[in-house]
């Protein structure tokens, strides 16, 4: 696994390759310090099912993508409760294993799901065919429960080679089309190569970086949520 660490330094990896304890975050000057808008009691639920990019790796409580997205949606007049089901270090295979348990134990059925996985598969050099099959199965499970999905995509690091990229990168647009899911082509696009928006590992966004990602994805998520609640 460690021979793929260089890929992570290219900030094209999705999350921590290991589920090691995460050190306390250093407080940052971010919009996350602002008091969030109140969430209505009957707000529809969005399930954020992914890896450390959803889990909020090395960030303070309230600074990760799910809570910041929730705050942005409600502040913009779109009621939503975003449930954080991100697990740092998850591969698509590990996520698939916990999916049914996660869904079965939600107090309220999610109106929409966000699925952000695949970076750890790439970090570990797992065969793209396995990543595709696992994500396909994950989306099929959501389909079977009538839960619409927005996929947040990943790209392979260039140093893994053109053949790997050719197999890996199309997974998300292909599956979004197959399952009629929404698609954010590359989740890390707003922070890629911007050190001031990244943690010291140059892989994960810091709190300011999370806010940039939220700003780029909020409208698409809001549109998908409104479509789901209208069904």
PDB file of C-alpha atoms in Angstrom:
ATOM      1  CA  UNK A   1       0.000   0.000   0.000  1.00  0.00           C
ATOM      2  CA  UNK A   2       2.789   2.433   0.883  1.00  0.00           C
ATOM      3  CA  UNK A   3       4.255   2.309  -2.628  1.00  0.00           C
ATOM      4  CA  UNK A   4       1.210   4.322  -3.643  1.00  0.00           C
ATOM      5  CA  UNK A   5       2.000   7.123  -1.212  1.00  0.00           C
ATOM      6  CA  UNK A   6       3.461   9.160  -4.061  1.00  0.00           C
ATOM      7  CA  UNK A   7       0.099   9.060  -5.755  1.00  0.00           C
ATOM      8  CA  UNK A   8      -1.397  10.613  -2.668  1.00  0.00           C
ATOM      9  CA  UNK A   9       1.056  13.507  -2.752  1.00  0.00           C
ATOM     10  CA  UNK A  10      -0.291  14.335  -6.186  1.00  0.00           C
ATOM     11  CA  UNK A  11      -3.574  15.170  -4.421  1.00  0.00           C
ATOM     12  CA  UNK A  12      -5.526  12.830  -6.626  1.00  0.00           C
ATOM     13  CA  UNK A  13      -6.258  10.337  -3.844  1.00  0.00           C
ATOM     14  CA  UNK A  14      -9.568  10.341  -2.049  1.00  0.00           C
ATOM     15  CA  UNK A  15      -8.716   9.436   1.503  1.00  0.00           C
ATOM     16  CA  UNK A  16      -6.419   7.964   4.091  1.00  0.00           C
ATOM     17  CA  UNK A  17      -5.362   4.432   3.119  1.00  0.00           C
ATOM     18  CA  UNK A  18      -5.465   3.275   6.717  1.00  0.00           C
ATOM     19  CA  UNK A  19      -8.002   3.593   9.519  1.00  0.00           C
ATOM     20  CA  UNK A  20      -5.456   4.889  12.003  1.00  0.00           C
ATOM     21  CA  UNK A  21      -6.560   7.206  14.804  1.00  0.00           C
ATOM     22  CA  UNK A  22      -6.823  10.721  13.520  1.00  0.00           C
ATOM     23  CA  UNK A  23      -4.925  13.505  15.331  1.00  0.00           C
ATOM     24  CA  UNK A  24      -6.786  16.509  16.614  1.00  0.00           C
ATOM     25  CA  UNK A  25      -7.266  19.203  14.052  1.00  0.00           C
ATOM     26  CA  UNK A  26      -5.772  22.658  14.338  1.00  0.00           C
ATOM     27  CA  UNK A  27      -8.452  25.333  14.476  1.00  0.00           C
ATOM     28  CA  UNK A  28      -8.774  27.165  11.188  1.00  0.00           C
ATOM     29  CA  UNK A  29     -10.284  30.452  10.115  1.00  0.00           C
ATOM     30  CA  UNK A  30     -13.218  29.216   8.086  1.00  0.00           C
ATOM     31  CA  UNK A  31     -16.860  29.847   7.436  1.00  0.00           C
ATOM     32  CA  UNK A  32     -17.348  26.716   9.518  1.00  0.00           C
ATOM     33  CA  UNK A  33     -16.882  28.918  12.588  1.00  0.00           C
ATOM     34  CA  UNK A  34     -20.206  30.573  11.839  1.00  0.00           C
ATOM     35  CA  UNK A  35     -23.355  29.341  13.507  1.00  0.00           C
ATOM     36  CA  UNK A  36     -25.220  27.074  11.090  1.00  0.00           C
ATOM     37  CA  UNK A  37     -28.773  27.759   9.990  1.00  0.00           C
ATOM     38  CA  UNK A  38     -31.341  25.726  11.956  1.00  0.00           C
ATOM     39  CA  UNK A  39     -32.454  22.448  10.409  1.00  0.00           C
ATOM     40  CA  UNK A  40     -36.239  21.957  10.327  1.00  0.00           C
ATOM     41  CA  UNK A  41     -37.387  18.870  12.210  1.00  0.00           C
ATOM     42  CA  UNK A  42     -39.070  17.487   9.107  1.00  0.00           C
ATOM     43  CA  UNK A  43     -36.183  18.229   6.733  1.00  0.00           C
ATOM     44  CA  UNK A  44     -35.460  15.478   4.181  1.00  0.00           C
ATOM     45  CA  UNK A  45     -32.399  13.357   4.898  1.00  0.00           C
ATOM     46  CA  UNK A  46     -29.337  13.153   2.686  1.00  0.00           C
ATOM     47  CA  UNK A  47     -27.053  10.202   3.440  1.00  0.00           C
ATOM     48  CA  UNK A  48     -23.380  10.962   2.734  1.00  0.00           C
ATOM     49  CA  UNK A  49     -21.920   7.481   2.175  1.00  0.00           C
ATOM     50  CA  UNK A  50     -18.196   7.549   1.509  1.00  0.00           C
ATOM     51  CA  UNK A  51     -14.653   7.592   2.795  1.00  0.00           C
ATOM     52  CA  UNK A  52     -12.511  10.185   4.598  1.00  0.00           C
ATOM     53  CA  UNK A  53     -13.506  12.977   2.216  1.00  0.00           C
ATOM     54  CA  UNK A  54     -16.939  12.700   3.803  1.00  0.00           C
ATOM     55  CA  UNK A  55     -15.763  11.609   7.264  1.00  0.00           C
ATOM     56  CA  UNK A  56     -13.894  14.895   7.799  1.00  0.00           C
ATOM     57  CA  UNK A  57     -10.355  13.557   8.153  1.00  0.00           C
ATOM     58  CA  UNK A  58      -8.327  15.669  10.648  1.00  0.00           C
ATOM     59  CA  UNK A  59     -10.994  18.362  10.774  1.00  0.00           C
ATOM     60  CA  UNK A  60     -12.785  19.757  13.793  1.00  0.00           C
ATOM     61  CA  UNK A  61     -16.423  18.788  14.400  1.00  0.00           C
ATOM     62  CA  UNK A  62     -18.642  20.682  12.006  1.00  0.00           C
ATOM     63  CA  UNK A  63     -15.893  21.329   9.436  1.00  0.00           C
ATOM     64  CA  UNK A  64     -16.329  18.239   7.252  1.00  0.00           C
ATOM     65  CA  UNK A  65     -18.247  18.076   4.006  1.00  0.00           C
ATOM     66  CA  UNK A  66     -21.585  16.717   5.332  1.00  0.00           C
ATOM     67  CA  UNK A  67     -22.088  19.329   8.078  1.00  0.00           C
ATOM     68  CA  UNK A  68     -20.874  22.190   5.876  1.00  0.00           C
ATOM     69  CA  UNK A  69     -23.129  21.052   3.030  1.00  0.00           C
ATOM     70  CA  UNK A  70     -26.059  20.843   5.435  1.00  0.00           C
ATOM     71  CA  UNK A  71     -25.359  24.369   6.653  1.00  0.00           C
ATOM     72  CA  UNK A  72     -25.070  25.722   3.112  1.00  0.00           C
ATOM     73  CA  UNK A  73     -28.288  24.085   1.958  1.00  0.00           C
ATOM     74  CA  UNK A  74     -30.324  25.338   4.902  1.00  0.00           C
ATOM     75  CA  UNK A  75     -28.819  28.817   4.691  1.00  0.00           C
ATOM     76  CA  UNK A  76     -29.874  28.879   1.045  1.00  0.00           C
ATOM     77  CA  UNK A  77     -33.454  27.968   1.851  1.00  0.00           C
ATOM     78  CA  UNK A  78     -33.204  24.254   1.033  1.00  0.00           C
ATOM     79  CA  UNK A  79     -34.154  22.281   4.160  1.00  0.00           C
ATOM     80  CA  UNK A  80     -31.947  19.228   4.561  1.00  0.00           C
ATOM     81  CA  UNK A  81     -30.388  17.029   7.211  1.00  0.00           C
ATOM     82  CA  UNK A  82     -27.118  15.510   6.002  1.00  0.00           C
ATOM     83  CA  UNK A  83     -26.139  12.292   7.794  1.00  0.00           C
ATOM     84  CA  UNK A  84     -22.419  11.585   7.787  1.00  0.00           C
ATOM     85  CA  UNK A  85     -21.822   7.929   6.885  1.00  0.00           C
ATOM     86  CA  UNK A  86     -18.207   8.435   5.838  1.00  0.00           C
ATOM     87  CA  UNK A  87     -15.524   6.039   7.092  1.00  0.00           C
ATOM     88  CA  UNK A  88     -11.857   6.939   6.675  1.00  0.00           C
ATOM     89  CA  UNK A  89      -9.913   4.275   4.833  1.00  0.00           C
ATOM     90  CA  UNK A  90     -12.911   2.613   3.219  1.00  0.00           C
ATOM     91  CA  UNK A  91     -12.421   0.896  -0.105  1.00  0.00           C
ATOM     92  CA  UNK A  92     -15.419   0.254  -2.310  1.00  0.00           C
ATOM     93  CA  UNK A  93     -15.389  -3.372  -1.101  1.00  0.00           C
ATOM     94  CA  UNK A  94     -15.465  -2.354   2.574  1.00  0.00           C
ATOM     95  CA  UNK A  95     -18.211   0.171   1.900  1.00  0.00           C
ATOM     96  CA  UNK A  96     -20.289  -2.420   0.085  1.00  0.00           C
ATOM     97  CA  UNK A  97     -20.015  -4.742   3.079  1.00  0.00           C
ATOM     98  CA  UNK A  98     -21.439  -2.120   5.451  1.00  0.00           C
ATOM     99  CA  UNK A  99     -24.035  -0.605   3.127  1.00  0.00           C
ATOM    100  CA  UNK A 100     -27.059  -2.735   4.034  1.00  0.00           C
ATOM    101  CA  UNK A 101     -26.363  -2.361   7.755  1.00  0.00           C
ATOM    102  CA  UNK A 102     -25.995   1.399   7.341  1.00  0.00           C
ATOM    103  CA  UNK A 103     -29.264   1.733   5.449  1.00  0.00           C
ATOM    104  CA  UNK A 104     -31.191  -0.634   7.705  1.00  0.00           C
ATOM    105  CA  UNK A 105     -30.222   1.421  10.752  1.00  0.00           C
ATOM    106  CA  UNK A 106     -31.223   4.867   9.525  1.00  0.00           C
ATOM    107  CA  UNK A 107     -34.006   6.258  11.721  1.00  0.00           C
ATOM    108  CA  UNK A 108     -35.473   7.968   8.661  1.00  0.00           C
ATOM    109  CA  UNK A 109     -35.202   6.694   5.103  1.00  0.00           C
ATOM    110  CA  UNK A 110     -32.835   8.960   3.144  1.00  0.00           C
ATOM    111  CA  UNK A 111     -34.479  11.031   0.445  1.00  0.00           C
ATOM    112  CA  UNK A 112     -31.145  11.285  -1.397  1.00  0.00           C
ATOM    113  CA  UNK A 113     -27.710   9.696  -1.076  1.00  0.00           C
ATOM    114  CA  UNK A 114     -24.275  11.021  -1.926  1.00  0.00           C
ATOM    115  CA  UNK A 115     -21.741   8.298  -2.751  1.00  0.00           C
ATOM    116  CA  UNK A 116     -18.048   9.194  -2.633  1.00  0.00           C
ATOM    117  CA  UNK A 117     -15.739   6.187  -2.866  1.00  0.00           C
ATOM    118  CA  UNK A 118     -12.876   4.790  -4.926  1.00  0.00           C
ATOM    119  CA  UNK A 119      -9.859   6.815  -3.858  1.00  0.00           C
ATOM    120  CA  UNK A 120      -8.536   4.116  -1.550  1.00  0.00           C
ATOM    121  CA  UNK A 121      -8.960   1.539  -4.298  1.00  0.00           C
ATOM    122  CA  UNK A 122      -6.715   3.683  -6.464  1.00  0.00           C
ATOM    123  CA  UNK A 123      -4.199   4.285  -3.669  1.00  0.00           C
ATOM    124  CA  UNK A 124      -3.861   0.545  -3.184  1.00  0.00           C
ATOM    125  CA  UNK A 125      -3.669  -0.166  -6.894  1.00  0.00           C
ATOM    126  CA  UNK A 126      -6.732  -2.378  -6.819  1.00  0.00           C
ATOM    127  CA  UNK A 127      -8.033  -3.506 -10.210  1.00  0.00           C
ATOM    128  CA  UNK A 128     -10.439  -0.912 -11.642  1.00  0.00           C
ATOM    129  CA  UNK A 129     -12.773  -3.757 -12.619  1.00  0.00           C
ATOM    130  CA  UNK A 130     -13.248  -4.511  -8.918  1.00  0.00           C
ATOM    131  CA  UNK A 131     -13.913  -0.860  -8.124  1.00  0.00           C
ATOM    132  CA  UNK A 132     -16.479  -0.717 -10.912  1.00  0.00           C
ATOM    133  CA  UNK A 133     -18.224  -3.914  -9.764  1.00  0.00           C
ATOM    134  CA  UNK A 134     -18.391  -2.754  -6.136  1.00  0.00           C
ATOM    135  CA  UNK A 135     -19.733   0.693  -7.001  1.00  0.00           C
ATOM    136  CA  UNK A 136     -22.233  -0.893  -9.368  1.00  0.00           C
ATOM    137  CA  UNK A 137     -23.458  -3.118  -6.536  1.00  0.00           C
ATOM    138  CA  UNK A 138     -23.659  -0.138  -4.156  1.00  0.00           C
ATOM    139  CA  UNK A 139     -25.759   1.834  -6.624  1.00  0.00           C
ATOM    140  CA  UNK A 140     -27.937  -1.195  -7.284  1.00  0.00           C
ATOM    141  CA  UNK A 141     -28.699  -1.415  -3.549  1.00  0.00           C
ATOM    142  CA  UNK A 142     -29.741   2.232  -3.485  1.00  0.00           C
ATOM    143  CA  UNK A 143     -31.861   1.642  -6.594  1.00  0.00           C
ATOM    144  CA  UNK A 144     -33.593  -1.299  -4.929  1.00  0.00           C
ATOM    145  CA  UNK A 145     -34.606   0.988  -2.056  1.00  0.00           C
ATOM    146  CA  UNK A 146     -35.722   3.821  -4.351  1.00  0.00           C
ATOM    147  CA  UNK A 147     -33.083   6.213  -3.027  1.00  0.00           C
ATOM    148  CA  UNK A 148     -31.705   8.551  -5.728  1.00  0.00           C
ATOM    149  CA  UNK A 149     -27.931   9.058  -5.750  1.00  0.00           C
ATOM    150  CA  UNK A 150     -25.422  11.741  -6.630  1.00  0.00           C
ATOM    151  CA  UNK A 151     -21.977  10.248  -7.277  1.00  0.00           C
ATOM    152  CA  UNK A 152     -18.934  12.329  -6.379  1.00  0.00           C
ATOM    153  CA  UNK A 153     -16.232  11.100  -8.707  1.00  0.00           C
ATOM    154  CA  UNK A 154     -12.518  10.399  -8.483  1.00  0.00           C
ATOM    155  CA  UNK A 155      -9.612  10.395 -10.940  1.00  0.00           C
ATOM    156  CA  UNK A 156      -6.529   8.187 -10.970  1.00  0.00           C
ATOM    157  CA  UNK A 157      -3.116   9.702 -10.262  1.00  0.00           C
ATOM    158  CA  UNK A 158      -1.105  10.169 -13.497  1.00  0.00           C
ATOM    159  CA  UNK A 159       1.850   8.146 -12.213  1.00  0.00           C
ATOM    160  CA  UNK A 160      -0.310   5.019 -12.176  1.00  0.00           C
ATOM    161  CA  UNK A 161      -0.114   5.005 -15.936  1.00  0.00           C
ATOM    162  CA  UNK A 162      -2.348   5.633 -18.909  1.00  0.00           C
ATOM    163  CA  UNK A 163      -3.785   2.113 -18.912  1.00  0.00           C
ATOM    164  CA  UNK A 164      -4.922   2.405 -15.292  1.00  0.00           C
ATOM    165  CA  UNK A 165      -6.421   5.837 -15.923  1.00  0.00           C
ATOM    166  CA  UNK A 166      -8.237   4.543 -19.004  1.00  0.00           C
ATOM    167  CA  UNK A 167      -9.905   1.834 -16.919  1.00  0.00           C
ATOM    168  CA  UNK A 168     -10.424   3.840 -13.718  1.00  0.00           C
ATOM    169  CA  UNK A 169     -11.566   7.313 -14.754  1.00  0.00           C
ATOM    170  CA  UNK A 170     -14.665   6.313 -16.780  1.00  0.00           C
ATOM    171  CA  UNK A 171     -16.156   4.314 -13.902  1.00  0.00           C
ATOM    172  CA  UNK A 172     -18.122   7.234 -12.455  1.00  0.00           C
ATOM    173  CA  UNK A 173     -19.653   8.676 -15.646  1.00  0.00           C
ATOM    174  CA  UNK A 174     -20.446   5.159 -16.885  1.00  0.00           C
ATOM    175  CA  UNK A 175     -22.221   4.162 -13.664  1.00  0.00           C
ATOM    176  CA  UNK A 176     -23.990   7.492 -13.327  1.00  0.00           C
ATOM    177  CA  UNK A 177     -25.464   6.935 -16.774  1.00  0.00           C
ATOM    178  CA  UNK A 178     -26.352   3.304 -16.043  1.00  0.00           C
ATOM    179  CA  UNK A 179     -28.103   4.090 -12.763  1.00  0.00           C
ATOM    180  CA  UNK A 180     -29.496   7.497 -13.768  1.00  0.00           C
ATOM    181  CA  UNK A 181     -27.544   9.082 -10.920  1.00  0.00           C
ATOM    182  CA  UNK A 182     -26.274  12.612 -10.609  1.00  0.00           C
ATOM    183  CA  UNK A 183     -22.534  13.103 -11.079  1.00  0.00           C
ATOM    184  CA  UNK A 184     -19.881  15.441  -9.724  1.00  0.00           C
ATOM    185  CA  UNK A 185     -17.090  14.446 -12.154  1.00  0.00           C
ATOM    186  CA  UNK A 186     -14.169  15.069  -9.749  1.00  0.00           C
ATOM    187  CA  UNK A 187     -14.902  15.881  -6.111  1.00  0.00           C
ATOM    188  CA  UNK A 188     -11.476  17.431  -5.436  1.00  0.00           C
ATOM    189  CA  UNK A 189     -11.462  19.695  -8.497  1.00  0.00           C
ATOM    190  CA  UNK A 190     -12.010  22.946  -6.506  1.00  0.00           C
ATOM    191  CA  UNK A 191      -8.929  22.328  -4.315  1.00  0.00           C
ATOM    192  CA  UNK A 192      -6.602  20.432  -6.635  1.00  0.00           C
ATOM    193  CA  UNK A 193      -3.078  21.855  -6.508  1.00  0.00           C
ATOM    194  CA  UNK A 194      -4.019  24.646  -4.063  1.00  0.00           C
ATOM    195  CA  UNK A 195      -1.893  24.153  -0.952  1.00  0.00           C
ATOM    196  CA  UNK A 196      -3.765  26.813   1.009  1.00  0.00           C
ATOM    197  CA  UNK A 197      -6.905  24.691   0.713  1.00  0.00           C
ATOM    198  CA  UNK A 198      -5.287  21.386   1.657  1.00  0.00           C
ATOM    199  CA  UNK A 199      -4.040  19.709   4.812  1.00  0.00           C
ATOM    200  CA  UNK A 200      -0.317  19.078   5.151  1.00  0.00           C
ATOM    201  CA  UNK A 201      -0.741  15.654   3.535  1.00  0.00           C
ATOM    202  CA  UNK A 202      -1.676  17.398   0.243  1.00  0.00           C
ATOM    203  CA  UNK A 203      -4.476  14.846  -0.103  1.00  0.00           C
ATOM    204  CA  UNK A 204      -7.376  16.035   2.042  1.00  0.00           C
ATOM    205  CA  UNK A 205      -8.983  19.470   1.999  1.00  0.00           C
ATOM    206  CA  UNK A 206      -8.737  21.669   5.057  1.00  0.00           C
ATOM    207  CA  UNK A 207     -11.797  23.507   6.379  1.00  0.00           C
ATOM    208  CA  UNK A 208     -11.438  26.282   3.796  1.00  0.00           C
ATOM    209  CA  UNK A 209     -11.051  23.673   1.091  1.00  0.00           C
ATOM    210  CA  UNK A 210     -14.209  21.907   2.236  1.00  0.00           C
ATOM    211  CA  UNK A 211     -16.088  25.184   1.928  1.00  0.00           C
ATOM    212  CA  UNK A 212     -14.830  25.538  -1.651  1.00  0.00           C
ATOM    213  CA  UNK A 213     -16.055  22.037  -2.489  1.00  0.00           C
ATOM    214  CA  UNK A 214     -19.404  22.776  -0.862  1.00  0.00           C
ATOM    215  CA  UNK A 215     -19.740  25.956  -2.911  1.00  0.00           C
ATOM    216  CA  UNK A 216     -19.118  23.987  -6.117  1.00  0.00           C
ATOM    217  CA  UNK A 217     -21.498  21.132  -5.316  1.00  0.00           C
ATOM    218  CA  UNK A 218     -24.292  22.736  -3.280  1.00  0.00           C
ATOM    219  CA  UNK A 219     -26.499  23.736  -6.210  1.00  0.00           C
ATOM    220  CA  UNK A 220     -26.298  20.312  -7.836  1.00  0.00           C
ATOM    221  CA  UNK A 221     -27.173  18.579  -4.574  1.00  0.00           C
ATOM    222  CA  UNK A 222     -30.032  21.009  -3.964  1.00  0.00           C
ATOM    223  CA  UNK A 223     -31.429  20.342  -7.428  1.00  0.00           C
ATOM    224  CA  UNK A 224     -31.213  16.569  -6.911  1.00  0.00           C
ATOM    225  CA  UNK A 225     -32.868  16.836  -3.505  1.00  0.00           C
ATOM    226  CA  UNK A 226     -35.735  18.919  -4.870  1.00  0.00           C
ATOM    227  CA  UNK A 227     -36.240  16.398  -7.668  1.00  0.00           C
ATOM    228  CA  UNK A 228     -36.268  13.537  -5.141  1.00  0.00           C
ATOM    229  CA  UNK A 229     -38.800  15.211  -2.865  1.00  0.00           C
ATOM    230  CA  UNK A 230     -41.060  15.919  -5.844  1.00  0.00           C
ATOM    231  CA  UNK A 231     -41.290  12.229  -6.763  1.00  0.00           C
TER     232      UNK A 231
END
